[in-house]
């Protein structure tokens, strides 16, 4: 029609659509834009109808349209051209770029409506426009976040349970490439394989409800498997209900647990087969929780007899203070090595041992590992060797005095303060010690040395202090063990 005259029906139509949130543009059969509501004007950034242009050609000159793939629309492709051509269409998405601008300002979703006259000829052409800019901006932000999120994720369309989006995190997690996943179904790449609550997960998936966190084994493209935590959250993508699945990789934890289990198995094997007595006690109460066969051979207590009891209850140590001393050292350093102790056996016998202990973690509990080495035979052999050497060398003046002194020091009780070497004595102190060994009294020794008795007593006191004795007999015994008396004069 050339001129559209206002009528009661058209006025009513304008009144109805004027308040709609959707934009409405009316075009006549001669391609003239005859009316638009406020929403349509706002969606084009203009204040009145003239801002849209007087006709279709003018509209194209004022606004450049392009599809979401950046393809620009030419003459005949505009939605307004298509409706003029009598084409009915629904939900055409275009980006709208005002004249003299480079980037789109709006995203429109457009559908057409063709009104005919009584003879069925096109009478009024309608474009119904919805501004979907905010929706697409939100989707774009979601897309960017989804893609850059390091957490592995996929999006599945609920209608056919096919994957429509995959991020790089999922590619890194599984080894699948994106094109190997997109378009595939849940049954082809089963992300819920062996899930803890598989039936509940599938029910929630069918209902479009949140899938709670659960463990699952994902099958990998190389035939392997990977343990994960998977959870699903309902989302909408392109107006379609979908499920966003996110994953957490539990494989490092499983590997660590396997390594820990293997390590504990190796430890248990070593513990059982060790030729040296070993025991494990709890850290807090000191209760025996395991012993090996060598412990039974050393102490006489079998594992069944000792289990659940403390070392104190077994009366295991001759020195009642040993456990307290050991506990103090473990608190300070978490371990000690080679501590002398005497073990009391089940039958009451005593065995000299070297004891080492350390705090260990066993099955997530902190325990104490005791290593008890029987050195009774070694000590006995040492004493026999020392006695044999002394018997051979008793009257041999040419034997090195240093060796004799070392032998004497070896005979000192273990745990005693460090023995004094004769080299630490002064020449005068050696002379005093040598004359004491010859049996002279203070008067004779003082005269022979050319000093007063008081001076001699001072020398003797210093000698006692250095060698750790307080009586003349002890000093003489100490000196004779080291080859005294010496040949005078002493150099």
CSV table of C-alpha atoms in Angstrom, one decimal:
chain,number,residue,atom,x,y,z
A,1,UNK,CA,0.0,0.0,0.0
A,2,UNK,CA,1.3,3.5,-0.9
A,3,UNK,CA,-0.1,5.5,2.1
A,4,UNK,CA,-1.1,3.8,5.3
A,5,UNK,CA,-4.0,5.7,6.9
A,6,UNK,CA,-4.3,5.5,10.6
A,7,UNK,CA,-7.2,3.4,11.6
A,8,UNK,CA,-8.7,2.4,14.9
A,9,UNK,CA,-7.1,-1.1,14.5
A,10,UNK,CA,-3.7,0.4,13.7
A,11,UNK,CA,-3.9,2.8,16.6
A,12,UNK,CA,-4.8,-0.1,18.9
A,13,UNK,CA,-1.9,-2.1,17.6
A,14,UNK,CA,0.5,0.8,18.1
A,15,UNK,CA,-0.8,1.3,21.6
A,16,UNK,CA,-0.3,-2.4,22.5
A,17,UNK,CA,3.2,-2.7,21.0
A,18,UNK,CA,4.4,0.7,22.2
A,19,UNK,CA,4.8,-0.6,25.7
A,20,UNK,CA,6.5,-3.8,24.9
A,21,UNK,CA,10.1,-4.5,26.0
A,22,UNK,CA,10.8,-5.9,22.5
A,23,UNK,CA,11.5,-3.5,19.7
A,24,UNK,CA,9.0,-3.4,16.9
A,25,UNK,CA,9.6,-1.7,13.5
A,26,UNK,CA,6.8,-1.4,10.9
A,27,UNK,CA,7.6,-1.3,7.2
A,28,UNK,CA,5.1,-0.9,4.3
A,29,UNK,CA,5.2,-2.7,1.0
A,30,UNK,CA,7.1,0.2,-0.6
A,31,UNK,CA,10.0,-0.3,1.9
A,32,UNK,CA,9.2,2.9,3.9
A,33,UNK,CA,9.8,2.7,7.7
A,34,UNK,CA,6.5,4.0,9.0
A,35,UNK,CA,6.7,3.4,12.7
A,36,UNK,CA,8.8,2.0,15.6
A,37,UNK,CA,8.2,1.8,19.3
A,38,UNK,CA,10.4,3.3,22.0
A,39,UNK,CA,12.2,0.0,22.6
A,40,UNK,CA,13.3,-0.2,18.9
A,41,UNK,CA,14.5,3.4,18.9
A,42,UNK,CA,16.5,2.7,22.1
A,43,UNK,CA,18.0,-0.4,20.6
A,44,UNK,CA,19.4,1.7,17.8
A,45,UNK,CA,20.5,4.6,19.9
A,46,UNK,CA,18.2,7.2,18.3
A,47,UNK,CA,15.5,9.5,19.6
A,48,UNK,CA,12.9,9.4,16.9
A,49,UNK,CA,11.8,7.5,13.8
A,50,UNK,CA,13.9,9.6,11.5
A,51,UNK,CA,17.0,8.2,13.2
A,52,UNK,CA,16.3,4.8,11.7
A,53,UNK,CA,16.0,6.3,8.2
A,54,UNK,CA,13.1,6.9,6.0
A,55,UNK,CA,13.3,3.6,4.1
A,56,UNK,CA,15.2,0.4,3.9
A,57,UNK,CA,18.1,1.9,1.8
A,58,UNK,CA,18.5,4.7,4.4
A,59,UNK,CA,18.5,2.1,7.2
A,60,UNK,CA,21.3,0.2,5.5
A,61,UNK,CA,23.3,3.4,5.2
A,62,UNK,CA,22.9,4.3,8.8
A,63,UNK,CA,23.6,0.8,10.3
A,64,UNK,CA,26.1,-1.9,9.4
A,65,UNK,CA,25.0,-5.4,10.4
A,66,UNK,CA,27.2,-8.5,10.7
A,67,UNK,CA,26.7,-12.0,11.9
A,68,UNK,CA,28.5,-13.3,15.1
A,69,UNK,CA,31.2,-14.8,12.9
A,70,UNK,CA,32.1,-11.2,11.8
A,71,UNK,CA,30.7,-11.7,8.3
A,72,UNK,CA,29.2,-8.4,7.1
A,73,UNK,CA,25.7,-8.4,5.6
A,74,UNK,CA,25.2,-7.0,2.1
A,75,UNK,CA,22.2,-5.6,0.4
A,76,UNK,CA,19.4,-8.2,0.3
A,77,UNK,CA,20.8,-10.0,3.4
A,78,UNK,CA,19.5,-7.5,6.0
A,79,UNK,CA,16.6,-8.8,8.0
A,80,UNK,CA,14.6,-5.8,6.8
A,81,UNK,CA,15.4,-6.8,3.2
A,82,UNK,CA,14.3,-10.3,3.8
A,83,UNK,CA,11.0,-9.3,5.3
A,84,UNK,CA,10.4,-7.0,2.3
A,85,UNK,CA,11.0,-10.1,0.1
A,86,UNK,CA,8.2,-11.8,2.1
A,87,UNK,CA,10.6,-14.2,4.0
A,88,UNK,CA,9.5,-15.4,7.4
A,89,UNK,CA,12.4,-16.1,9.7
A,90,UNK,CA,12.9,-16.5,13.4
A,91,UNK,CA,15.8,-15.6,15.8
A,92,UNK,CA,18.3,-14.2,13.4
A,93,UNK,CA,21.3,-12.9,15.5
A,94,UNK,CA,23.2,-9.9,14.2
A,95,UNK,CA,25.6,-7.3,15.5
A,96,UNK,CA,24.6,-3.7,14.9
A,97,UNK,CA,27.3,-1.1,14.1
A,98,UNK,CA,26.2,2.6,13.9
A,99,UNK,CA,27.5,4.6,11.0
A,100,UNK,CA,31.1,6.0,11.5
A,101,UNK,CA,31.8,3.4,14.2
A,102,UNK,CA,34.1,0.3,13.9
A,103,UNK,CA,32.8,-2.0,16.6
A,104,UNK,CA,29.3,-3.3,17.3
A,105,UNK,CA,27.3,-1.5,20.0
A,106,UNK,CA,24.4,-3.9,20.2
A,107,UNK,CA,23.5,-7.5,19.4
A,108,UNK,CA,19.9,-8.0,18.1
A,109,UNK,CA,17.8,-11.2,17.9
A,110,UNK,CA,15.3,-10.5,15.1
A,111,UNK,CA,12.2,-12.3,13.9
A,112,UNK,CA,9.8,-11.3,11.2
A,113,UNK,CA,6.0,-11.0,10.9
A,114,UNK,CA,4.0,-10.4,7.7
A,115,UNK,CA,0.5,-9.0,8.0
A,116,UNK,CA,-1.8,-9.4,4.9
A,117,UNK,CA,-4.9,-7.6,3.7
A,118,UNK,CA,-8.2,-9.2,3.0
A,119,UNK,CA,-7.0,-10.5,-0.3
A,120,UNK,CA,-4.0,-12.1,1.2
A,121,UNK,CA,-1.5,-9.6,-0.1
A,122,UNK,CA,1.3,-8.3,2.2
A,123,UNK,CA,0.0,-5.2,3.9
A,124,UNK,CA,2.3,-4.5,6.8
A,125,UNK,CA,5.8,-5.9,7.4
A,126,UNK,CA,7.0,-6.2,11.0
A,127,UNK,CA,10.4,-6.7,12.6
A,128,UNK,CA,10.4,-7.8,16.2
A,129,UNK,CA,13.8,-7.1,17.8
A,130,UNK,CA,15.2,-8.3,21.1
A,131,UNK,CA,18.4,-6.7,22.5
A,132,UNK,CA,20.5,-9.7,23.6
A,133,UNK,CA,23.7,-7.8,24.1
A,134,UNK,CA,23.9,-8.4,27.8
A,135,UNK,CA,23.3,-12.1,27.3
A,136,UNK,CA,26.0,-12.5,24.8
A,137,UNK,CA,28.4,-10.4,26.9
A,138,UNK,CA,27.7,-12.7,29.8
A,139,UNK,CA,28.2,-15.7,27.6
A,140,UNK,CA,31.4,-14.2,26.3
A,141,UNK,CA,32.7,-13.6,29.8
A,142,UNK,CA,31.7,-17.2,30.7
A,143,UNK,CA,33.4,-18.5,27.6
A,144,UNK,CA,36.6,-16.6,28.4
A,145,UNK,CA,36.5,-17.7,32.0
A,146,UNK,CA,35.8,-21.3,31.0
A,147,UNK,CA,38.7,-21.4,28.6
A,148,UNK,CA,41.3,-19.8,30.8
A,149,UNK,CA,40.2,-21.6,34.0
A,150,UNK,CA,43.1,-24.0,34.8
A,151,UNK,CA,40.5,-26.3,36.5
A,152,UNK,CA,39.6,-29.1,34.0
A,153,UNK,CA,36.0,-28.7,32.8
A,154,UNK,CA,33.6,-29.9,30.1
A,155,UNK,CA,30.0,-28.8,29.2
A,156,UNK,CA,27.5,-31.4,28.2
A,157,UNK,CA,24.2,-30.7,26.5
A,158,UNK,CA,21.5,-32.5,28.5
A,159,UNK,CA,19.2,-33.1,25.6
A,160,UNK,CA,21.5,-35.7,23.9
A,161,UNK,CA,24.3,-35.9,26.6
A,162,UNK,CA,26.9,-34.7,24.1
A,163,UNK,CA,29.9,-32.5,24.9
A,164,UNK,CA,29.7,-29.0,23.5
A,165,UNK,CA,32.6,-27.3,25.2
A,166,UNK,CA,36.0,-28.5,26.5
A,167,UNK,CA,38.7,-26.3,28.1
A,168,UNK,CA,42.4,-26.7,28.0
A,169,UNK,CA,42.5,-28.0,31.6
A,170,UNK,CA,40.5,-31.1,30.6
A,171,UNK,CA,42.9,-31.6,27.6
A,172,UNK,CA,45.9,-31.4,29.9
A,173,UNK,CA,44.2,-33.7,32.5
A,174,UNK,CA,43.2,-36.5,30.1
A,175,UNK,CA,45.3,-36.2,27.0
A,176,UNK,CA,42.2,-36.0,24.8
A,177,UNK,CA,42.3,-33.3,22.1
A,178,UNK,CA,39.3,-31.0,22.0
A,179,UNK,CA,38.1,-32.3,18.6
A,180,UNK,CA,38.2,-35.8,20.0
A,181,UNK,CA,35.7,-34.8,22.7
A,182,UNK,CA,33.4,-32.3,21.1
A,183,UNK,CA,30.2,-33.9,19.8
A,184,UNK,CA,31.0,-37.2,21.5
A,185,UNK,CA,28.5,-38.6,24.0
A,186,UNK,CA,28.8,-39.5,27.7
A,187,UNK,CA,28.7,-43.1,26.7
A,188,UNK,CA,31.7,-42.7,24.3
A,189,UNK,CA,33.9,-40.8,26.8
A,190,UNK,CA,32.5,-41.7,30.2
A,191,UNK,CA,33.5,-39.1,32.7
A,192,UNK,CA,31.5,-40.9,35.4
A,193,UNK,CA,33.2,-44.2,35.0
A,194,UNK,CA,33.1,-46.2,38.3
A,195,UNK,CA,31.8,-43.1,40.1
A,196,UNK,CA,31.1,-43.7,43.8
A,197,UNK,CA,27.4,-42.9,43.5
A,198,UNK,CA,26.9,-43.6,39.8
A,199,UNK,CA,23.1,-44.3,39.9
A,200,UNK,CA,22.5,-41.1,41.9
A,201,UNK,CA,24.7,-39.1,39.5
A,202,UNK,CA,22.8,-40.5,36.4
A,203,UNK,CA,19.4,-39.7,38.0
A,204,UNK,CA,20.5,-36.1,38.7
A,205,UNK,CA,21.9,-35.8,35.2
A,206,UNK,CA,18.5,-36.8,33.7
A,207,UNK,CA,16.7,-34.4,36.0
A,208,UNK,CA,19.1,-31.5,35.2
A,209,UNK,CA,20.0,-31.2,38.9
A,210,UNK,CA,23.4,-30.6,40.6
A,211,UNK,CA,25.7,-33.6,40.6
A,212,UNK,CA,27.5,-33.6,44.0
A,213,UNK,CA,31.3,-34.2,44.2
A,214,UNK,CA,32.3,-37.8,43.9
A,215,UNK,CA,35.3,-39.9,42.9
A,216,UNK,CA,35.5,-41.4,39.4
A,217,UNK,CA,38.0,-43.1,37.1
A,218,UNK,CA,38.3,-41.4,33.7
A,219,UNK,CA,39.4,-43.7,30.8
A,220,UNK,CA,42.3,-42.0,29.0
A,221,UNK,CA,42.9,-42.3,25.2
A,222,UNK,CA,46.0,-44.4,25.8
A,223,UNK,CA,44.0,-47.0,27.7
A,224,UNK,CA,45.0,-45.9,31.1
A,225,UNK,CA,42.8,-44.4,33.9
A,226,UNK,CA,43.0,-41.4,36.0
A,227,UNK,CA,41.3,-40.9,39.4
A,228,UNK,CA,39.4,-37.6,39.8
A,229,UNK,CA,36.9,-35.8,41.8
A,230,UNK,CA,34.0,-34.8,39.5
A,231,UNK,CA,31.0,-32.5,40.1
A,232,UNK,CA,28.2,-31.2,37.9
A,233,UNK,CA,26.5,-27.8,37.9
A,234,UNK,CA,23.4,-27.0,35.7
A,235,UNK,CA,24.0,-24.1,33.2
A,236,UNK,CA,22.3,-22.7,30.1
A,237,UNK,CA,24.3,-22.4,26.9
A,238,UNK,CA,22.7,-20.9,23.8
A,239,UNK,CA,19.3,-21.3,25.6
A,240,UNK,CA,19.8,-25.0,26.0
A,241,UNK,CA,20.0,-26.7,29.4
A,242,UNK,CA,23.5,-28.1,29.9
A,243,UNK,CA,25.7,-29.5,32.7
A,244,UNK,CA,29.1,-28.1,33.5
A,245,UNK,CA,31.4,-30.8,34.9
A,246,UNK,CA,34.5,-29.7,36.7
A,247,UNK,CA,37.3,-32.0,37.8
A,248,UNK,CA,40.1,-32.2,40.4
A,249,UNK,CA,43.0,-34.6,39.7
A,250,UNK,CA,43.5,-37.2,42.4
A,251,UNK,CA,46.0,-39.2,40.6
A,252,UNK,CA,49.0,-37.6,42.4
A,253,UNK,CA,47.4,-38.5,45.7
A,254,UNK,CA,46.7,-42.0,44.5
A,255,UNK,CA,50.3,-42.4,43.4
A,256,UNK,CA,51.6,-40.9,46.7
A,257,UNK,CA,49.4,-43.4,48.6
A,258,UNK,CA,50.7,-46.3,46.5
A,259,UNK,CA,54.3,-45.2,47.0
A,260,UNK,CA,53.6,-44.9,50.7
A,261,UNK,CA,52.1,-48.3,50.8
A,262,UNK,CA,55.0,-49.8,48.9
A,263,UNK,CA,57.4,-48.0,51.1
A,264,UNK,CA,55.7,-49.3,54.2
A,265,UNK,CA,55.7,-52.8,52.7
A,266,UNK,CA,59.4,-52.6,52.1
A,267,UNK,CA,59.9,-51.3,55.7
A,268,UNK,CA,57.9,-54.1,57.1
A,269,UNK,CA,59.9,-56.7,55.1
A,270,UNK,CA,63.2,-55.1,56.3
A,271,UNK,CA,61.9,-54.9,59.8
A,272,UNK,CA,60.9,-58.6,59.9
A,273,UNK,CA,64.1,-59.9,58.3
A,274,UNK,CA,66.6,-57.7,60.1
A,275,UNK,CA,69.2,-59.7,62.1
A,276,UNK,CA,69.3,-56.9,64.7
A,277,UNK,CA,66.5,-56.6,67.3
A,278,UNK,CA,63.9,-54.0,66.4
A,279,UNK,CA,60.7,-52.8,68.1
A,280,UNK,CA,58.1,-50.1,67.4
A,281,UNK,CA,56.4,-48.3,70.2
A,282,UNK,CA,53.6,-45.7,70.3
A,283,UNK,CA,54.9,-42.1,70.7
A,284,UNK,CA,52.6,-41.1,73.5
A,285,UNK,CA,52.4,-44.1,75.9
A,286,UNK,CA,55.4,-46.1,74.7
A,287,UNK,CA,53.2,-49.2,74.1
A,288,UNK,CA,54.9,-51.9,72.0
A,289,UNK,CA,53.0,-52.4,68.7
A,290,UNK,CA,55.4,-54.6,66.8
A,291,UNK,CA,58.7,-56.5,67.3
A,292,UNK,CA,60.8,-58.7,65.0
A,293,UNK,CA,62.2,-62.2,65.5
A,294,UNK,CA,65.6,-60.8,66.5
A,295,UNK,CA,64.0,-59.0,69.4
A,296,UNK,CA,62.5,-62.3,70.6
A,297,UNK,CA,65.9,-64.0,70.3
A,298,UNK,CA,67.6,-61.2,72.2
A,299,UNK,CA,65.0,-60.6,75.0
A,300,UNK,CA,63.1,-63.9,75.1
A,301,UNK,CA,59.8,-61.9,74.7
A,302,UNK,CA,57.8,-63.1,71.7
A,303,UNK,CA,55.8,-60.6,69.7
A,304,UNK,CA,52.5,-61.9,71.1
A,305,UNK,CA,53.8,-61.6,74.7
A,306,UNK,CA,55.2,-58.1,74.2
A,307,UNK,CA,52.4,-56.6,72.1
A,308,UNK,CA,50.3,-54.0,74.0
A,309,UNK,CA,52.8,-53.7,76.8
A,310,UNK,CA,55.4,-51.1,77.5
A,311,UNK,CA,59.1,-51.6,77.8
A,312,UNK,CA,58.9,-50.5,81.4
A,313,UNK,CA,56.2,-53.2,82.1
A,314,UNK,CA,58.6,-55.8,80.6
A,315,UNK,CA,61.4,-54.5,82.8
A,316,UNK,CA,63.5,-54.4,79.7
A,317,UNK,CA,66.3,-52.0,80.8
A,318,UNK,CA,68.6,-52.6,83.7
A,319,UNK,CA,68.9,-48.8,84.2
A,320,UNK,CA,65.5,-47.6,85.3
A,321,UNK,CA,66.3,-44.1,84.0
A,322,UNK,CA,67.2,-45.2,80.5
A,323,UNK,CA,63.7,-44.6,79.0
A,324,UNK,CA,63.4,-41.2,80.5
A,325,UNK,CA,66.8,-40.2,79.2
A,326,UNK,CA,65.9,-41.6,75.7
A,327,UNK,CA,62.6,-39.7,75.7
A,328,UNK,CA,64.4,-36.4,76.5
A,329,UNK,CA,66.8,-37.0,73.6
A,330,UNK,CA,64.0,-37.9,71.2
A,331,UNK,CA,62.1,-34.7,72.1
A,332,UNK,CA,65.2,-32.6,71.4
A,333,UNK,CA,66.5,-34.3,68.3
A,334,UNK,CA,63.8,-36.8,67.1
A,335,UNK,CA,66.6,-39.5,67.0
A,336,UNK,CA,69.7,-40.7,68.7
A,337,UNK,CA,72.3,-43.4,67.8
A,338,UNK,CA,74.7,-45.8,69.5
A,339,UNK,CA,73.6,-45.3,73.1
A,340,UNK,CA,75.0,-47.8,75.6
A,341,UNK,CA,72.4,-49.7,77.6
A,342,UNK,CA,72.0,-53.1,79.3
A,343,UNK,CA,69.0,-55.2,78.3
A,344,UNK,CA,67.3,-57.5,80.8
A,345,UNK,CA,65.9,-60.6,79.2
A,346,UNK,CA,62.7,-62.4,80.1
A,347,UNK,CA,64.7,-64.8,82.3
A,348,UNK,CA,66.6,-62.0,84.1
A,349,UNK,CA,69.9,-62.2,82.1
A,350,UNK,CA,71.7,-59.0,81.2
A,351,UNK,CA,73.1,-58.2,77.8
A,352,UNK,CA,75.1,-55.1,76.8
A,353,UNK,CA,73.7,-53.4,73.8
A,354,UNK,CA,74.0,-50.3,71.6
A,355,UNK,CA,70.6,-48.7,71.2
A,356,UNK,CA,69.4,-46.3,68.5
A,357,UNK,CA,65.9,-44.8,68.2
A,358,UNK,CA,64.0,-42.4,65.9
A,359,UNK,CA,60.6,-41.0,65.5
A,360,UNK,CA,58.9,-42.4,62.3
A,361,UNK,CA,55.5,-42.0,60.6
A,362,UNK,CA,53.8,-45.3,60.2
A,363,UNK,CA,50.2,-45.6,58.8
A,364,UNK,CA,49.8,-41.9,59.5
A,365,UNK,CA,50.7,-42.4,63.2
A,366,UNK,CA,53.9,-41.1,64.8
A,367,UNK,CA,55.8,-44.0,66.4
A,368,UNK,CA,59.3,-44.7,67.8
A,369,UNK,CA,61.5,-47.2,66.0
A,370,UNK,CA,64.0,-48.9,68.4
A,371,UNK,CA,67.1,-50.7,67.1
A,372,UNK,CA,68.9,-52.8,69.7
A,373,UNK,CA,72.3,-54.2,68.8
A,374,UNK,CA,73.8,-57.0,71.0
A,375,UNK,CA,77.4,-56.1,71.6
A,376,UNK,CA,78.0,-58.4,74.5
A,377,UNK,CA,80.2,-60.8,72.5
A,378,UNK,CA,82.1,-57.9,71.0
A,379,UNK,CA,82.9,-56.4,74.3
A,380,UNK,CA,83.9,-59.8,75.7
A,381,UNK,CA,86.3,-60.2,72.7
A,382,UNK,CA,87.7,-56.7,73.2
A,383,UNK,CA,88.5,-57.5,76.9
A,384,UNK,CA,90.1,-60.8,76.0
A,385,UNK,CA,92.3,-59.1,73.3
A,386,UNK,CA,93.4,-56.4,75.8
A,387,UNK,CA,94.2,-59.0,78.4
A,388,UNK,CA,96.3,-61.0,76.0
A,389,UNK,CA,98.2,-58.0,74.8
A,390,UNK,CA,98.9,-56.8,78.3
A,391,UNK,CA,100.1,-60.3,79.3
A,392,UNK,CA,102.5,-60.4,76.4
A,393,UNK,CA,103.8,-56.9,76.9
A,394,UNK,CA,103.8,-56.6,80.7
A,395,UNK,CA,107.7,-56.6,80.9
A,396,UNK,CA,108.5,-55.2,77.5
A,397,UNK,CA,109.9,-51.7,78.0
A,398,UNK,CA,110.3,-51.2,74.3
A,399,UNK,CA,106.5,-51.4,73.6
A,400,UNK,CA,105.0,-48.1,72.7
A,401,UNK,CA,103.7,-46.3,75.8
A,402,UNK,CA,101.0,-44.8,73.6
A,403,UNK,CA,99.6,-48.2,72.8
A,404,UNK,CA,99.6,-49.2,76.5
A,405,UNK,CA,97.8,-46.0,77.3
A,406,UNK,CA,95.2,-46.7,74.6
A,407,UNK,CA,94.6,-50.1,76.0
A,408,UNK,CA,94.1,-48.7,79.4
A,409,UNK,CA,91.6,-46.2,78.0
A,410,UNK,CA,89.7,-49.0,76.2
A,411,UNK,CA,89.3,-50.8,79.5
A,412,UNK,CA,87.6,-47.7,81.0
A,413,UNK,CA,83.8,-48.2,81.5
A,414,UNK,CA,81.7,-47.1,78.6
A,415,UNK,CA,79.9,-43.9,79.3
A,416,UNK,CA,82.7,-42.6,81.5
A,417,UNK,CA,84.2,-39.1,80.9
A,418,UNK,CA,86.9,-38.9,78.2
A,419,UNK,CA,90.1,-40.4,79.6
A,420,UNK,CA,93.1,-38.1,80.1
A,421,UNK,CA,96.1,-38.7,77.9
A,422,UNK,CA,99.5,-38.6,79.7
A,423,UNK,CA,100.6,-36.2,77.0
A,424,UNK,CA,98.3,-33.7,78.7
A,425,UNK,CA,100.5,-33.8,81.9
A,426,UNK,CA,103.4,-31.4,82.3
A,427,UNK,CA,107.0,-32.7,82.7
A,428,UNK,CA,106.9,-31.9,86.4
A,429,UNK,CA,103.5,-33.7,86.8
A,430,UNK,CA,104.8,-36.8,85.0
A,431,UNK,CA,107.9,-36.8,87.4
A,432,UNK,CA,105.6,-36.6,90.5
A,433,UNK,CA,103.4,-39.4,89.2
A,434,UNK,CA,106.4,-41.6,88.4
A,435,UNK,CA,108.0,-41.1,91.9
A,436,UNK,CA,104.6,-41.9,93.5
A,437,UNK,CA,104.7,-45.2,91.6
A,438,UNK,CA,108.1,-45.9,93.0
A,439,UNK,CA,106.6,-45.9,96.5
A,440,UNK,CA,108.4,-42.9,98.1
A,441,UNK,CA,106.7,-40.8,100.8
A,442,UNK,CA,106.2,-37.1,100.5
A,443,UNK,CA,109.4,-36.2,102.4
A,444,UNK,CA,111.7,-38.4,100.2
A,445,UNK,CA,110.0,-37.3,97.0
A,446,UNK,CA,110.2,-33.6,97.9
A,447,UNK,CA,114.0,-34.0,98.8
A,448,UNK,CA,114.7,-35.9,95.5
A,449,UNK,CA,112.9,-33.2,93.5
A,450,UNK,CA,114.4,-30.4,95.4
A,451,UNK,CA,111.1,-28.8,96.5
A,452,UNK,CA,109.3,-28.2,99.7
A,453,UNK,CA,106.6,-30.6,100.9
A,454,UNK,CA,103.9,-27.9,100.4
A,455,UNK,CA,105.0,-27.5,96.8
A,456,UNK,CA,105.0,-31.2,96.3
A,457,UNK,CA,101.4,-31.4,97.7
A,458,UNK,CA,100.3,-28.8,95.2
A,459,UNK,CA,101.8,-30.8,92.3
A,460,UNK,CA,100.1,-34.0,93.6
A,461,UNK,CA,96.7,-32.2,93.9
A,462,UNK,CA,97.0,-31.0,90.3
A,463,UNK,CA,97.8,-34.5,89.1
A,464,UNK,CA,94.8,-35.9,91.0
A,465,UNK,CA,92.5,-33.3,89.4
A,466,UNK,CA,93.7,-34.0,85.9
A,467,UNK,CA,93.5,-37.8,85.9
A,468,UNK,CA,90.2,-37.8,87.9
A,469,UNK,CA,91.3,-39.6,91.1
A,470,UNK,CA,91.3,-38.5,94.8
A,471,UNK,CA,93.6,-41.1,96.4
A,472,UNK,CA,97.2,-42.0,96.0
A,473,UNK,CA,96.4,-45.7,95.4
A,474,UNK,CA,94.1,-44.7,92.5
A,475,UNK,CA,96.7,-42.5,91.0
A,476,UNK,CA,99.4,-45.3,91.2
A,477,UNK,CA,96.9,-47.7,89.6
A,478,UNK,CA,96.1,-45.3,86.8
A,479,UNK,CA,99.8,-44.6,86.2
A,480,UNK,CA,100.9,-48.3,86.2
A,481,UNK,CA,98.2,-49.1,83.6
A,482,UNK,CA,100.0,-46.6,81.4
A,483,UNK,CA,103.5,-47.8,81.8
A,484,UNK,CA,104.7,-45.9,84.9
A,485,UNK,CA,107.2,-45.4,86.6
A,486,UNK,CA,109.1,-43.6,83.9
A,487,UNK,CA,112.8,-43.6,83.4
A,488,UNK,CA,114.3,-40.5,84.9
A,489,UNK,CA,115.2,-37.8,83.9
A,490,UNK,CA,111.9,-37.1,82.1
A,491,UNK,CA,112.2,-35.1,78.9
